[in-house]
Coordinates of C-alpha atoms in Angstrom, one line a residue:
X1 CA -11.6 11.4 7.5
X2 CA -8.7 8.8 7.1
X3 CA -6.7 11.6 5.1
X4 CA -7.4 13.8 7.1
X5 CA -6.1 12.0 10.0
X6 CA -2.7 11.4 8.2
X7 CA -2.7 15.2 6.9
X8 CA -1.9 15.8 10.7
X9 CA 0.0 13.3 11.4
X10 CA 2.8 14.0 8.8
X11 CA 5.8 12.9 9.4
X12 CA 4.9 11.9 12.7
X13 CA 4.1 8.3 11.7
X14 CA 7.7 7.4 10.3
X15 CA 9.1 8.7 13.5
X16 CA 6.4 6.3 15.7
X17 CA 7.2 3.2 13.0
X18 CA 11.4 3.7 12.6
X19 CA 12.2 0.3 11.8
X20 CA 11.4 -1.2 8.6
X21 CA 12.9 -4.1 8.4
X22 CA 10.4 -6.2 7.1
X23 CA 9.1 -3.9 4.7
X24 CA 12.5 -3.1 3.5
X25 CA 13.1 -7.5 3.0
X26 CA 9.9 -7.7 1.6
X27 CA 10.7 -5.0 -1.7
X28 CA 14.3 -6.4 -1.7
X29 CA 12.3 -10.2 -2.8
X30 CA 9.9 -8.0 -5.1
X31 CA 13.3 -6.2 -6.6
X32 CA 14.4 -9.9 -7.7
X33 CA 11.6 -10.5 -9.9
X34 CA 11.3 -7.4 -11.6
X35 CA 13.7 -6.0 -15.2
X36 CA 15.3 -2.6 -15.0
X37 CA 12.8 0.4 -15.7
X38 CA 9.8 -1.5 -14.8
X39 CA 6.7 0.1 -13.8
X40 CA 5.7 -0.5 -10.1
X41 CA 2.3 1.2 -8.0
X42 CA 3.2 2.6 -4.8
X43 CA -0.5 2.4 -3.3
X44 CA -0.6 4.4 0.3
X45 CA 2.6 6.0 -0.7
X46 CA 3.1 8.3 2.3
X47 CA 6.0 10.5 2.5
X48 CA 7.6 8.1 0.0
X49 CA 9.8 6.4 2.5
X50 CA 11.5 3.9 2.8
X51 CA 9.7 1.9 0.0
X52 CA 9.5 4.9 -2.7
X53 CA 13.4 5.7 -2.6
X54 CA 14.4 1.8 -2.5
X55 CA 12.2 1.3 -5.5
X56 CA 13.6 4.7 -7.2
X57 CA 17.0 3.7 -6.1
X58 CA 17.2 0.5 -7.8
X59 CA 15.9 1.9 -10.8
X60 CA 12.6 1.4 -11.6
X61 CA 9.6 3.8 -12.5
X62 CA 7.2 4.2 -9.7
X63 CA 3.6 5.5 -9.2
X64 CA 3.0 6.6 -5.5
X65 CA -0.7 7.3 -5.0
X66 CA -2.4 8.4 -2.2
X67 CA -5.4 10.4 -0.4
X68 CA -3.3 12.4 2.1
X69 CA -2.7 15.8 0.9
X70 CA -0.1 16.3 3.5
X71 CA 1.8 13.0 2.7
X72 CA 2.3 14.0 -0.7
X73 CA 3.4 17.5 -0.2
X74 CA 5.9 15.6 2.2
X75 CA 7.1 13.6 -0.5
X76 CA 6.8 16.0 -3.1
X77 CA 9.7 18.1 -1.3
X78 CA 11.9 15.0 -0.9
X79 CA 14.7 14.0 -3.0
X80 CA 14.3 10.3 -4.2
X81 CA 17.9 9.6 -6.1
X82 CA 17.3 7.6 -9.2
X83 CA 17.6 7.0 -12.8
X84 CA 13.7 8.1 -12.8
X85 CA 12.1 10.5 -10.6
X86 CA 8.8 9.3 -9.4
X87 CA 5.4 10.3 -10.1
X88 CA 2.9 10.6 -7.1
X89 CA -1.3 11.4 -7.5
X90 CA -3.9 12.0 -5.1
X91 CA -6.3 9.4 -5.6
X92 CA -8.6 7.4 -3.3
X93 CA -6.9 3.5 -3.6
X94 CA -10.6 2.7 -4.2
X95 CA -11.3 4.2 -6.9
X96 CA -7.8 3.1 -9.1
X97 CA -8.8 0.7 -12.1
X98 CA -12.0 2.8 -12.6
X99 CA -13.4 5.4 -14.8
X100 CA -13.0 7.5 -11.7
X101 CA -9.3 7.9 -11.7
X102 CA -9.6 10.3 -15.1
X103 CA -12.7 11.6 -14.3
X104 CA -12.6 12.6 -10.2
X105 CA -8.7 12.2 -10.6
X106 CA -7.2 13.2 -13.5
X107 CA -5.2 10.5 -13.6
X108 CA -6.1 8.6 -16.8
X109 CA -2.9 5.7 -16.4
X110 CA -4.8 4.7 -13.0
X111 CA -7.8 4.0 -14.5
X112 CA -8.8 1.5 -17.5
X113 CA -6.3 2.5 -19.8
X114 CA -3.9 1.7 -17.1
X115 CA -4.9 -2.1 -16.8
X116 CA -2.1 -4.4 -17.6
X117 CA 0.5 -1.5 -17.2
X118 CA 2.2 -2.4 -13.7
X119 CA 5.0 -4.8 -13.3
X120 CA 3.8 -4.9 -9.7
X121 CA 1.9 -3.5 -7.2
X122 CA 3.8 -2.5 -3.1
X123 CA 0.6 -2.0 -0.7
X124 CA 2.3 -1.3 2.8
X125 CA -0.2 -0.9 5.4
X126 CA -2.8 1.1 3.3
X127 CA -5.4 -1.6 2.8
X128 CA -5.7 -1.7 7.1
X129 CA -7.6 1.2 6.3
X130 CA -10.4 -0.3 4.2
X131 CA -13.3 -2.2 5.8
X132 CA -12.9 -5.5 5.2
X133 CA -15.7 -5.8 2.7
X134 CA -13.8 -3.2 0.6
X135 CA -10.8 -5.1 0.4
X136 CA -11.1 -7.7 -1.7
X137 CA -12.7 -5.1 -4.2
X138 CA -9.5 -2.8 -4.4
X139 CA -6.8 -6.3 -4.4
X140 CA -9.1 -6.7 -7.8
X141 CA -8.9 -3.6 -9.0
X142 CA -4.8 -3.7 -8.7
X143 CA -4.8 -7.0 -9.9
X144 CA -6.3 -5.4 -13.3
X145 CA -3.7 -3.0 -13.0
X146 CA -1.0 -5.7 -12.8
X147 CA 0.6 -7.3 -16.3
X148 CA -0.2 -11.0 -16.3
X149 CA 2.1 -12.9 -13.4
X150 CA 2.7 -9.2 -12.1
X151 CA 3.7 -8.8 -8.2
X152 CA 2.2 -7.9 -5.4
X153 CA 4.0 -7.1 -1.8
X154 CA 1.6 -6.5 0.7
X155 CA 2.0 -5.5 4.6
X156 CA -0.7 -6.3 6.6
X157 CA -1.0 -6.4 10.5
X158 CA -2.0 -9.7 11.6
X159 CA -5.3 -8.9 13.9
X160 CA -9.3 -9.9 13.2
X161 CA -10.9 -6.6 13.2
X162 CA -13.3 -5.1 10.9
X163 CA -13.1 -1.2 10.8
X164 CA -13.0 -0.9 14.5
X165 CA -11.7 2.4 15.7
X166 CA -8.9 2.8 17.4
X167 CA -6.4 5.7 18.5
X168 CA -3.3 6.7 16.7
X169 CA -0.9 9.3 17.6
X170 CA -3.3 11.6 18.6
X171 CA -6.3 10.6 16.4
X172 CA -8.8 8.3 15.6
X173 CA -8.4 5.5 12.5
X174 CA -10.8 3.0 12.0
X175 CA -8.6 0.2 11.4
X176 CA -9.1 -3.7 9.7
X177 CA -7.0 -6.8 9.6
X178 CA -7.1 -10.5 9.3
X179 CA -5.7 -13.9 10.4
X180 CA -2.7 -14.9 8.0
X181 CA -5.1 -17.6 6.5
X182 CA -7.8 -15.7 6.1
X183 CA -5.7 -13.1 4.4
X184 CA -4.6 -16.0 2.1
X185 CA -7.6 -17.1 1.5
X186 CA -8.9 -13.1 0.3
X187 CA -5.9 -13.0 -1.6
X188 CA -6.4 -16.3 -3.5
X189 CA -10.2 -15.3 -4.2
X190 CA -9.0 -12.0 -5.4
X191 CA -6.8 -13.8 -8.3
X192 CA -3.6 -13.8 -6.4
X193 CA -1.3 -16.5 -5.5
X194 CA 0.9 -16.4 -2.3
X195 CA 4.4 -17.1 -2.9
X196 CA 5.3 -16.2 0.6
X197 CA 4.0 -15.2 4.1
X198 CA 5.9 -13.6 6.8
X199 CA 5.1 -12.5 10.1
X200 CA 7.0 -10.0 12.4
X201 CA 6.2 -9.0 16.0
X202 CA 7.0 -4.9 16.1
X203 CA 6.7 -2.7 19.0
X204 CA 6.5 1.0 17.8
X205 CA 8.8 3.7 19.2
X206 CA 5.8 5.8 20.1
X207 CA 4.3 4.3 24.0
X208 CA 1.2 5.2 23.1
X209 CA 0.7 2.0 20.2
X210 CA 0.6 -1.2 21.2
X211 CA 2.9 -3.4 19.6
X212 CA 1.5 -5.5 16.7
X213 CA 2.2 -8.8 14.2
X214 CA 3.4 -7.2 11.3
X215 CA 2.4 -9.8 8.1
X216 CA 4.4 -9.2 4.5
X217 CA 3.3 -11.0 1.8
X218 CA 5.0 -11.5 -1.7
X219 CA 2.3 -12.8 -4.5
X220 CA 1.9 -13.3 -7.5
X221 CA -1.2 -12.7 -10.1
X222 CA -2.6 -15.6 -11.8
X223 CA -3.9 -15.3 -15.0

């Protein structure tokens, strides 16, 4: 029902979140670690924008995955300039790093024989949609996805809820969060270390969403 929330809200949700500053700061740290041509996991892709096309534009090949039918034929009809045109599936997050992702999928690179494969992983407000039991499962599963050290940049809105439902732009998303040291601490358990935390207050353009603590993470996988 999450999908199908964002199939109708389309482009809709870039127009209500416009400014991206934080998210476009937090790839721009991610872009320093990372070689020419490296693999990187767009997970809640979207549309594909902004963090698609900056990845795409500085020349690296990216993954964008997500369960919205509607995002994806949105980004399928945008151009992304770049050395290496992306490659987006329909997957749900929670089943990446499983046998699922070739079976349900067909996506056979997102599953075990993908493990390892990433240079890192972006996660930009997609995990929100996860109950918070869930979460540390899927940070796991991208952590197997990751090369050893591998990158993670993750956007998170600061907030202690647990799958609470909540209205957005015209629908209902159940929605999850956590304190910035909680969110550390989940992150650490999950085999990640946190290189760096950063909050950002942000009032969306639509009146009808409250404004929020934005939290961006850059980590780091040990092991």
């Amino acid at each position: 029902m999450q999908a199908v929330a964002f199939d109708t809200i389309g482009a809709g949700y870039g127009e209500a979140f416009p400014a991206k500053g934080g998210q476009l700061a937090c790839v721009r740290r991610l872009l320093a670690g990372l070689e020419p041509g490296a693999r990187v996991l767009d997970v809640g892709c979207g549309t594909g924008e902004p963090t698609v096309r900056q990845l795409v534009a500085a020349g690296l090949r990216v993954t964008g995955v997500d369960l919205s039918d509607g995002m994806l034929t949105l980004a399928r009809r945008t151009a992304f300039p770049g050395v290496f045109a992306p490659v987006l599936h329909r997957i749900d997050l929670y089943d990446l790093a499983t046998e699922r992702a070739d079976r349900v999928w067909n996506a056979p690179g997102l599953g075990p024989d993908g493990r390892g494969g990433f240079a890192a992983v972006t996660a930009f407000f997609s995990l929100i949609l996860l109950p918070q039991d869930e979460i540390p499962t899927v940070l796991g599963r991208l952590r197997e996805l990751l090369r050893p050290g591998g990158l993670l940049a993750l956007g998170m809105v600061e907030a202690d809820l647990d799958h609470v439902p909540l209205p957005f732009l015209g629908r209902e998303l159940r929605i999850s969060g956590y304190l910035r040291e909680d969110l550390e601490r989940v992150l650490v358990s999950a085999g990640f270390a946190v290189e760096e935390c950063s909050g950002h207050p942000y009032a969306p353009a639509s009146t009808s969403l409250p404004p929020e603590e934005q939290l961006f993470l850059c980590c780091r996988r040990v092991g």
